[in-house]
Coordinates of C-alpha atoms and ligand atoms in Angstrom, one line a residue:
M1 CA 77.7 101.8 77.6
V2 CA 81.4 102.4 77.1
K3 CA 83.4 102.5 80.3
Y4 CA 86.3 105.0 80.8
I5 CA 89.5 104.6 82.6
F6 CA 91.7 107.7 83.2
V7 CA 95.4 107.4 83.9
T8 CA 97.1 110.4 85.7
G9 CA 100.6 110.7 87.0
G10 CA 102.0 112.2 90.2
V11 CA 105.3 112.9 92.0
S12 CA 107.6 112.5 88.9
S13 CA 107.4 112.4 85.1
S14 CA 108.6 109.3 83.2
L15 CA 107.0 106.8 85.5
G16 CA 105.6 104.9 82.6
K17 CA 101.9 105.9 82.3
G18 CA 102.0 104.7 78.8
I19 CA 103.3 101.2 79.7
F20 CA 100.8 101.0 82.6
G21 CA 97.9 102.0 80.3
A22 CA 99.0 99.5 77.7
S23 CA 99.4 96.7 80.2
L24 CA 96.0 97.3 81.8
A25 CA 94.5 97.4 78.3
K26 CA 96.3 94.1 77.5
L27 CA 94.9 92.4 80.6
L28 CA 91.3 93.6 79.9
Q29 CA 91.8 92.5 76.3
G30 CA 92.8 89.1 77.7
R31 CA 89.5 89.0 79.5
G32 CA 87.6 89.4 76.2
Y33 CA 87.0 93.2 76.2
S34 CA 87.8 95.4 73.3
V35 CA 89.9 98.3 74.5
T36 CA 91.6 101.3 73.1
I37 CA 93.9 103.8 74.6
Q38 CA 94.3 107.5 73.9
K39 CA 96.7 110.1 75.1
F40 CA 96.0 113.8 75.9
D41 CA 99.2 115.8 75.9
P42 CA 99.3 119.2 77.5
Y43 CA 101.8 120.9 75.2
I44 CA 100.9 123.6 72.7
N45 CA 102.3 122.0 69.5
V46 CA 99.3 120.8 67.5
D47 CA 101.1 117.4 67.2
P48 CA 104.7 116.2 68.0
G49 CA 105.6 116.1 64.3
T50 CA 107.4 119.4 64.5
L51 CA 109.4 118.4 67.6
N52 CA 113.0 117.3 67.6
P53 CA 113.5 113.7 68.8
Y54 CA 115.8 115.0 71.6
E55 CA 112.7 117.0 72.9
H56 CA 110.1 114.3 72.7
G57 CA 111.6 111.0 71.5
E58 CA 110.3 109.3 68.3
C59 CA 107.3 110.6 66.4
Y60 CA 105.0 107.6 65.9
V61 CA 102.8 107.6 62.8
T62 CA 99.4 105.9 62.7
E63 CA 97.8 104.1 59.7
D64 CA 95.7 107.2 58.9
G65 CA 98.7 109.4 59.0
A66 CA 98.6 111.1 62.4
E67 CA 102.0 112.2 63.8
T68 CA 101.7 111.2 67.5
D69 CA 103.4 110.6 70.8
L70 CA 105.6 107.5 71.1
D71 CA 103.2 106.0 73.7
L72 CA 100.8 105.2 70.9
G73 CA 103.5 102.8 69.6
H74 CA 103.4 101.0 73.0
Y75 CA 99.6 100.9 72.7
E76 CA 99.7 99.2 69.3
R77 CA 102.6 96.9 70.2
F78 CA 100.8 95.6 73.3
L79 CA 97.2 95.5 71.9
N80 CA 97.9 94.6 68.3
V81 CA 95.1 97.0 67.3
P82 CA 95.8 100.1 65.2
T83 CA 95.2 103.6 66.7
S84 CA 94.2 106.6 64.7
Q85 CA 94.1 110.4 64.5
M86 CA 91.6 110.4 67.4
N87 CA 94.0 108.7 69.8
N88 CA 96.4 111.6 70.4
V89 CA 95.2 115.1 71.2
T90 CA 97.3 118.0 72.4
T91 CA 96.4 121.4 74.0
G92 CA 97.4 122.9 70.7
R93 CA 94.8 121.0 68.9
I94 CA 92.1 121.7 71.4
Y95 CA 92.8 125.5 71.3
Q96 CA 93.0 125.4 67.5
T97 CA 89.5 124.0 67.3
V98 CA 88.0 126.4 69.8
I99 CA 89.7 129.4 68.3
N100 CA 88.7 128.5 64.8
Q101 CA 85.1 128.1 66.1
E102 CA 85.3 131.5 67.7
R103 CA 86.4 133.0 64.4
E104 CA 83.5 131.3 62.6
G105 CA 81.2 132.9 65.1
K106 CA 80.0 129.8 67.0
Y107 CA 80.2 131.7 70.3
L108 CA 79.0 135.1 69.1
G109 CA 78.3 137.4 72.0
K110 CA 80.1 135.1 74.5
T111 CA 83.4 135.3 76.3
V112 CA 85.4 132.2 75.3
Q113 CA 87.0 130.7 78.4
V114 CA 89.0 127.7 79.6
I115 CA 86.0 126.6 81.5
P116 CA 83.6 125.7 79.9
H117 CA 84.8 126.0 76.3
I118 CA 88.2 124.4 76.4
T119 CA 87.1 121.8 78.9
D120 CA 84.0 121.0 76.8
E121 CA 86.2 120.5 73.7
I122 CA 88.5 118.2 75.8
K123 CA 85.5 116.2 77.0
R124 CA 84.1 116.0 73.4
R125 CA 87.4 114.6 72.2
M126 CA 87.8 112.2 75.1
Q127 CA 84.5 110.6 74.0
L128 CA 85.1 110.6 70.3
V129 CA 86.8 107.3 69.9
A130 CA 84.0 105.6 71.8
Q131 CA 81.6 106.7 69.1
T132 CA 83.1 104.4 66.6
G133 CA 81.2 101.7 68.5
K134 CA 84.3 99.4 68.4
F135 CA 85.2 99.5 72.1
H136 CA 83.9 98.4 75.4
I137 CA 86.5 100.3 77.4
V138 CA 88.5 103.5 76.6
I139 CA 91.6 104.2 78.5
T140 CA 92.7 107.9 78.5
E141 CA 96.2 108.8 79.6
I142 CA 96.8 112.4 80.7
G143 CA 100.3 113.5 79.8
G144 CA 102.5 115.3 82.3
T145 CA 102.1 115.3 86.1
V146 CA 99.1 116.4 88.1
G147 CA 99.9 119.9 89.4
D148 CA 101.6 121.1 86.2
I149 CA 99.9 124.4 85.2
E150 CA 99.5 123.2 81.6
S151 CA 97.6 120.0 82.5
L152 CA 95.0 121.7 84.7
P153 CA 92.3 122.0 82.1
F154 CA 92.7 118.2 81.4
V155 CA 92.4 117.3 85.1
E156 CA 89.3 119.6 85.3
A157 CA 87.8 118.0 82.2
V158 CA 88.3 114.5 83.8
R159 CA 86.7 115.7 87.0
Q160 CA 83.6 116.9 85.1
L161 CA 83.4 113.8 82.9
V162 CA 83.7 111.4 85.8
R163 CA 80.6 113.2 87.4
E164 CA 78.7 113.2 84.1
L165 CA 79.4 109.5 83.4
G166 CA 78.0 108.5 86.8
P167 CA 78.9 105.7 89.2
Y168 CA 80.6 102.5 87.9
N169 CA 81.2 104.0 84.5
S170 CA 84.7 105.5 85.0
L171 CA 87.8 105.0 87.1
V172 CA 90.8 107.1 87.8
C173 CA 94.2 105.4 88.2
H174 CA 96.9 107.6 89.6
L175 CA 100.5 106.4 89.0
T176 CA 103.0 107.6 91.5
L177 CA 106.5 106.9 92.7
I178 CA 107.3 105.3 96.1
P179 CA 111.0 106.3 96.5
F180 CA 113.4 104.2 98.5
L181 CA 115.7 106.1 100.8
A182 CA 118.9 104.1 100.9
S183 CA 120.2 105.7 104.1
A184 CA 117.0 104.9 106.0
K185 CA 116.4 101.7 104.1
E186 CA 112.8 102.7 103.8
L187 CA 110.2 103.2 101.1
K188 CA 108.4 106.5 101.5
T189 CA 104.7 107.2 100.9
K190 CA 104.8 111.0 101.6
P191 CA 105.2 112.2 98.0
T192 CA 102.2 110.1 97.0
Q193 CA 100.2 111.4 99.8
H194 CA 101.0 115.0 98.7
S195 CA 100.2 114.2 95.1
V196 CA 96.8 112.7 96.0
N197 CA 96.1 115.7 98.2
Q198 CA 96.8 117.9 95.3
M199 CA 94.5 115.9 93.1
M200 CA 91.7 116.0 95.7
G201 CA 92.2 119.8 95.8
Y202 CA 91.2 119.8 92.1
G203 CA 88.1 117.8 93.0
L204 CA 89.4 114.6 91.5
K205 CA 89.6 111.4 93.6
P206 CA 91.8 108.6 92.5
D207 CA 90.2 105.1 92.6
L208 CA 93.4 103.2 92.3
I209 CA 96.9 104.1 93.3
I210 CA 99.6 102.5 91.1
C211 CA 102.9 102.5 92.9
R212 CA 106.1 102.5 90.9
T213 CA 108.8 101.1 93.1
E214 CA 112.2 99.4 93.1
H215 CA 111.3 97.3 96.1
E216 CA 108.4 95.2 97.1
L217 CA 105.7 97.1 99.1
G218 CA 105.1 95.6 102.5
E219 CA 101.7 95.3 104.1
D220 CA 102.4 98.3 106.3
I221 CA 103.1 100.5 103.3
R222 CA 100.0 99.3 101.4
N223 CA 97.8 99.9 104.5
K224 CA 99.2 103.3 105.0
L225 CA 98.6 104.3 101.3
S226 CA 95.1 103.0 101.5
L227 CA 94.4 105.0 104.6
F228 CA 96.0 108.3 103.7
C229 CA 95.1 108.3 100.1
N230 CA 91.5 107.3 100.7
V231 CA 91.4 104.2 98.4
D232 CA 90.3 100.6 99.1
R233 CA 93.1 98.3 100.3
D234 CA 93.0 96.2 97.1
C235 CA 93.2 99.4 95.0
V236 CA 96.8 100.0 96.1
I237 CA 98.7 98.3 93.2
Q238 CA 102.4 97.6 93.2
A239 CA 104.2 98.3 89.9
I240 CA 107.7 97.0 90.6
D241 CA 110.5 97.7 88.1
K242 CA 110.9 94.9 85.5
S243 CA 113.7 94.1 83.1
S244 CA 111.3 94.1 80.2
I245 CA 108.2 96.3 79.6
Y246 CA 106.5 93.2 78.3
A247 CA 106.7 91.6 81.7
V248 CA 104.6 94.4 83.3
P249 CA 101.0 93.1 82.4
L250 CA 101.5 89.8 84.1
E251 CA 103.1 91.5 87.1
L252 CA 100.1 93.7 87.4
Q253 CA 97.8 90.7 87.0
N254 CA 99.6 89.2 90.1
E255 CA 98.3 92.3 91.9
N256 CA 94.8 91.5 90.7
L257 CA 94.6 94.7 88.7
D258 CA 92.3 93.4 86.0
R259 CA 89.8 91.9 88.5
T260 CA 89.8 95.0 90.7
V261 CA 89.2 97.3 87.7
L262 CA 86.4 95.1 86.3
H263 CA 84.8 94.9 89.7
K264 CA 85.0 98.7 90.1
L265 CA 83.4 99.3 86.7
S266 CA 80.8 96.7 87.5
L267 CA 81.8 94.6 84.5
P268 CA 81.7 90.8 84.5
N269 CA 85.0 88.9 84.7
M270 CA 84.3 87.0 81.5
G271 CA 85.8 83.8 82.8
T272 CA 89.5 83.3 82.9
S273 CA 92.1 85.5 81.4
D274 CA 93.7 84.4 78.2
M275 CA 97.3 85.6 78.2
T276 CA 98.7 82.4 76.5
A277 CA 100.4 84.0 73.5
W278 CA 101.8 86.7 75.7
T279 CA 103.3 84.2 78.1
E280 CA 104.8 82.2 75.3
F281 CA 106.5 85.4 74.0
L282 CA 107.8 86.1 77.5
D283 CA 109.2 82.6 77.9
K284 CA 111.1 82.9 74.6
L285 CA 112.3 86.3 75.5
A286 CA 113.7 85.0 78.7
A287 CA 115.6 82.0 77.1
P288 CA 117.1 82.9 73.8
K289 CA 119.2 80.3 72.0
Y290 CA 121.2 82.6 69.8
T291 CA 122.7 86.1 70.0
V292 CA 123.3 88.6 67.2
N293 CA 125.1 91.9 67.4
I294 CA 123.5 94.6 65.2
G295 CA 124.8 98.1 64.7
L296 CA 122.2 100.9 64.8
V297 CA 123.7 103.8 62.8
G298 CA 121.9 107.1 63.5
K299 CA 122.3 110.6 64.7
Y300 CA 120.1 110.5 67.8
V301 CA 121.5 107.2 69.1
E302 CA 122.4 108.5 72.6
L303 CA 118.7 108.9 73.2
Q304 CA 116.9 105.4 73.2
D305 CA 113.5 107.0 72.8
A306 CA 114.5 108.5 69.5
Y307 CA 114.3 105.1 67.8
K308 CA 111.9 103.5 70.2
S309 CA 109.9 101.5 67.6
I310 CA 113.1 100.2 66.0
H311 CA 114.4 99.0 69.4
E312 CA 111.1 97.2 70.1
S313 CA 110.9 95.7 66.6
F314 CA 114.2 94.1 67.2
I315 CA 112.9 92.6 70.5
H316 CA 109.8 91.1 68.7
A317 CA 111.7 89.8 65.7
G318 CA 114.5 88.5 68.0
V319 CA 112.0 86.4 69.9
S320 CA 110.6 85.0 66.8
N321 CA 114.1 83.9 65.8
L322 CA 114.8 82.6 69.4
C323 CA 117.5 85.2 69.4
K324 CA 118.7 88.0 71.7
V325 CA 119.6 91.1 69.7
N326 CA 122.3 93.3 71.1
L327 CA 121.8 96.7 69.5
I328 CA 125.1 98.6 69.3
S329 CA 124.5 102.3 68.9
I330 CA 126.8 104.0 66.5
H331 CA 126.8 107.8 66.1
S332 CA 126.8 108.4 62.3
A333 CA 128.8 111.6 62.7
D334 CA 131.7 109.7 64.3
L335 CA 132.1 107.2 61.4
T336 CA 134.9 107.8 58.9
E337 CA 136.8 105.9 56.3
G338 CA 139.5 105.5 58.9
N339 CA 137.4 103.8 61.6
V340 CA 134.6 102.2 59.7
A341 CA 136.2 98.7 59.5
E342 CA 137.0 98.7 63.2
T343 CA 133.5 99.9 64.1
L344 CA 131.4 97.7 61.9
G345 CA 133.7 94.8 61.0
Q346 CA 132.7 92.5 63.8
L347 CA 128.9 93.1 63.6
D348 CA 126.4 90.6 62.3
G349 CA 124.3 93.3 60.6
V350 CA 123.7 97.0 60.4
L351 CA 120.6 99.1 60.4
V352 CA 120.9 102.7 59.1
A353 CA 118.2 104.8 60.8
P354 CA 115.6 107.3 59.5
G355 CA 116.3 111.0 60.0
F356 CA 116.2 114.5 58.7
G357 CA 118.9 117.1 57.7
D358 CA 122.5 116.7 56.9
R359 CA 124.2 116.0 60.3
G360 CA 126.0 112.7 60.1
I361 CA 124.9 111.7 56.7
E362 CA 128.4 111.3 55.2
G363 CA 129.0 108.8 58.1
K364 CA 125.9 106.9 57.1
I365 CA 127.2 106.7 53.5
T366 CA 130.6 105.5 54.6
A367 CA 129.0 102.8 56.7
I368 CA 126.8 101.6 53.8
K369 CA 129.8 101.4 51.4
Y370 CA 131.6 99.2 53.9
I371 CA 128.6 97.0 54.5
R372 CA 127.9 96.6 50.8
E373 CA 131.5 95.8 49.9
N374 CA 131.8 93.3 52.8
N375 CA 128.6 91.5 52.4
I376 CA 127.3 92.4 55.9
P377 CA 123.4 92.3 56.1
F378 CA 122.0 95.8 55.7
F379 CA 118.6 97.2 56.6
G380 CA 118.0 100.9 55.6
I381 CA 114.9 102.7 56.7
C382 CA 113.7 105.9 55.1
L383 CA 116.7 108.2 55.2
G384 CA 118.8 105.0 55.6
M385 CA 117.4 103.7 52.3
Q386 CA 118.0 107.1 50.6
M387 CA 121.6 107.1 51.8
A388 CA 122.0 103.6 50.3
V389 CA 120.8 104.9 46.9
I390 CA 123.3 107.9 47.1
E391 CA 126.1 105.5 48.1
Y392 CA 125.4 103.3 45.1
A393 CA 125.2 106.3 42.8
R394 CA 128.5 107.7 44.0
N395 CA 130.6 104.5 44.3
V396 CA 129.1 102.1 41.7
L397 CA 127.6 104.4 39.1
G398 CA 130.5 106.8 39.5
L399 CA 128.2 109.9 40.0
K400 CA 130.6 111.5 42.5
D401 CA 128.3 114.4 43.5
A402 CA 125.1 112.4 43.7
H403 CA 123.0 113.5 46.6
S404 CA 119.6 114.2 47.9
T405 CA 118.2 117.6 47.3
E406 CA 117.3 117.7 51.0
M407 CA 121.1 118.2 51.6
N408 CA 122.3 119.7 48.4
K409 CA 119.8 121.5 46.3
K410 CA 122.3 122.1 43.5
T411 CA 123.6 118.6 42.9
A412 CA 123.9 117.6 39.2
H413 CA 122.7 114.1 40.2
P414 CA 119.7 114.4 42.5
V415 CA 119.2 110.6 42.9
I416 CA 116.9 111.5 45.8
D417 CA 114.6 114.4 45.2
M418 CA 111.6 116.1 46.7
M419 CA 108.3 114.5 45.8
E420 CA 106.4 116.5 43.2
E421 CA 103.3 117.0 45.5
Q422 CA 105.7 118.3 48.3
K423 CA 107.1 121.1 46.2
K424 CA 104.1 123.4 46.6
I425 CA 103.8 122.9 50.4
K426 CA 104.8 125.9 52.5
K427 CA 103.7 124.9 56.0
M428 CA 105.8 122.3 57.9
G429 CA 103.2 120.8 60.3
G430 CA 101.5 117.6 59.3
T431 CA 102.4 118.0 55.6
M432 CA 104.8 115.1 54.9
R433 CA 103.7 112.0 53.0
L434 CA 102.2 110.4 56.1
G435 CA 100.5 107.1 56.9
S436 CA 99.7 103.9 55.1
Y437 CA 100.2 103.4 51.3
A438 CA 100.2 100.3 49.2
C439 CA 103.3 98.7 47.7
L440 CA 103.6 96.0 45.1
L441 CA 106.5 93.6 45.5
N442 CA 108.6 92.0 42.8
K443 CA 109.1 88.2 42.7
P444 CA 111.7 87.0 43.5
S445 CA 113.1 89.4 46.0
K446 CA 114.2 89.4 49.6
A447 CA 111.2 91.5 50.5
Y448 CA 108.8 89.0 48.8
T449 CA 110.5 86.1 50.6
A450 CA 110.1 88.0 53.9
Y451 CA 106.4 88.9 53.4
G452 CA 105.2 85.9 51.5
T453 CA 102.8 88.1 49.5
V454 CA 103.1 90.7 46.8
D455 CA 100.5 93.2 48.2
I456 CA 101.6 95.0 51.2
T457 CA 100.8 98.3 52.9
E458 CA 103.3 100.2 55.1
R459 CA 103.4 103.6 56.9
H460 CA 105.3 106.6 55.7
R461 CA 106.8 109.9 56.9
H462 CA 108.9 111.7 54.3
R463 CA 109.1 114.5 51.8
F464 CA 111.9 113.1 49.5
E465 CA 111.9 110.0 47.3
Y466 CA 114.0 107.9 45.0
N467 CA 114.3 109.8 41.7
N468 CA 112.9 107.5 38.9
K469 CA 115.0 109.3 36.3
F470 CA 117.9 107.3 37.5
Q471 CA 116.0 104.0 37.8
E472 CA 117.3 102.4 34.5
Q473 CA 120.9 103.2 35.4
F474 CA 120.5 101.8 38.9
E475 CA 118.8 98.6 37.7
A476 CA 121.5 98.0 35.1
A477 CA 124.2 98.4 37.7
G478 CA 122.5 95.9 40.2
L479 CA 120.5 98.1 42.6
V480 CA 117.0 96.7 42.0
S481 CA 113.7 98.3 42.9
T482 CA 111.7 95.5 44.3
G483 CA 108.7 97.4 45.8
I484 CA 106.7 100.0 43.9
N485 CA 103.7 102.1 44.8
P486 CA 101.1 100.8 42.3
E487 CA 99.4 104.2 41.9
N488 CA 102.3 106.5 41.3
G489 CA 105.3 104.3 40.6
L490 CA 107.3 105.6 43.6
V491 CA 110.1 103.2 44.5
E492 CA 109.5 101.9 48.0
I493 CA 112.2 99.2 48.3
V494 CA 115.7 98.8 46.8
E495 CA 117.8 95.6 47.0
I496 CA 121.1 94.2 45.8
P497 CA 120.2 90.7 44.8
T498 CA 123.8 89.5 44.8
H499 CA 124.4 90.7 48.3
K500 CA 123.6 88.5 51.3
W501 CA 120.8 90.7 52.6
F502 CA 120.8 94.4 51.4
V503 CA 117.3 95.9 51.7
G504 CA 116.4 99.6 51.9
V505 CA 112.8 100.7 52.4
Q506 CA 111.3 104.2 52.0
F507 CA 108.6 103.3 54.6
H508 CA 108.8 102.7 58.3
P509 CA 108.3 98.9 59.0
E510 CA 109.1 99.5 62.7
L511 CA 105.7 101.2 63.1
K512 CA 103.8 98.0 62.4
S513 CA 105.8 95.5 64.5
T514 CA 103.9 94.2 67.5
V515 CA 104.5 91.5 70.1
L516 CA 102.1 89.1 68.4
N517 CA 103.0 90.2 64.9
P518 CA 106.7 90.8 64.6
H519 CA 107.5 92.6 61.3
P520 CA 108.5 90.2 58.5
L521 CA 111.4 92.4 57.3
F522 CA 112.9 92.6 60.8
V523 CA 112.4 88.8 61.2
A524 CA 114.1 88.2 57.8
F525 CA 116.9 90.7 58.6
I526 CA 117.8 88.9 61.9
K527 CA 117.6 85.6 60.2
A528 CA 120.2 86.8 57.6
C529 CA 122.3 88.1 60.5
L530 CA 122.2 84.7 62.1
E531 CA 123.3 82.8 59.0
K532 CA 127.0 83.1 59.6
E533 CA 128.3 80.4 57.3
S534 CA 128.7 82.6 54.3
K535 CA 130.6 85.2 56.3
Ligands
LIG601 N1 114.5 113.2 55.5 C1 114.0 112.3 54.6 C2 112.7 112.7 53.9 O1 112.0 113.6 54.3 C3 113.8 110.9 55.3 C4 112.7 111.0 56.3 C5 112.8 109.9 57.3 O2 113.8 109.2 57.4 N2 111.7 109.7 58.0 O3 112.4 112.2 52.8

């Protein structure tokens, strides 16, 4: 029988339900259980693919091509197990299914209502991933905060499901904030009490209270929370702020979280917890031997969440190089011929980020010209790779108006053009080239050196591609295609072999980097940035 853990949030948003869920899953995995995490988001978009990163942070893409919430990235980075279409569900998707069924006549004669039809569909989806037979435990995170109007059907569905699953088969973990009032020098439990009261009003009783706090919780606070929130004393779990999200699992283990959860679910402890590899990672993270300064050129740089997976990939690959990576955010729209040397000149390497639309792209092209001419390690991802191709066309091939048809439909030299299969697509949602595709690497190449194999698969999210009509011209001039999709010949990687490290990739390597498997291209890029002798 699969066991279910639900994670809800109270008092405030952004408390880190995703990191908590991922950390708990990691600890249970360390005890020998196979665990997956899914997220139910209360907004009406069918998926976050149509949302601006300023609204919602990065859109994370799974192997099977789902456009999902960035928390799924945390789940994969912590667990080292891929998620899928099933692991992220929104209100929009739930309603879409129910309304389609209504039109098909599934409910003929009946009034279709939130309870039971919407809640039934939520419960069905909550149990879907368990049917794969791959997991002992399914953790379900409910987006938003208990009490929000839009999350009510999810809370109600959890209430029903907890009852249906019966004793010892499910747990509700409620994550709240224990604020510190500086003037009174006191931690306050009242907001948590109110939040739990509200939950009880919906008929849902939390089993564990997870307390986000800046200061240690004393015995008195723990006792008070246990009493007023009606949970066992060992079910009040402190989640104190840490400098790294990767330190959270062990911090929660100190609170006995994994043992308490297993006990409550009536699951055996399975001996000792194996967190060896994780601890080794944390030790290296805490004591880097080297430092590199890498520029991240993008148009959403003021919002860390917009490039979450890139930030995390640098942490993983940094650790594997025993190196601390200082990421310096550079707004592409601010870069000009006049300030590019001053902005990029001192950096050990530059990554040009993915993106859509034309804001800031001339700045990206200016950056790439400077990096190419000054032999500074360059890593271009998706739009970053496309800009590298445009820069080469303009400044090396001499095709002055070379462009992507995404930005200039009328260019005489469309070196980046819309993919053939995309041209007939009218609807915007979920229609990009998404998910995992194969790529065959050339030997020798920087990419091959990094991966150590010629057959790779990587995840995608784009509508435009390198235009193969210009391939001969590019190759002759020294921009080499070193990775090709074996089925359709699409150029997935470009490199300049004479450059120290100049690699542009059409795919998103950042989506596959995990704590235990840092991505080979990020590892190789940092290595190149560390090799200062040829600078
Ligand atoms: N806008 C470009 C395209 O659609 C690049 C997309 C991206 O960087 N993810 O092809």
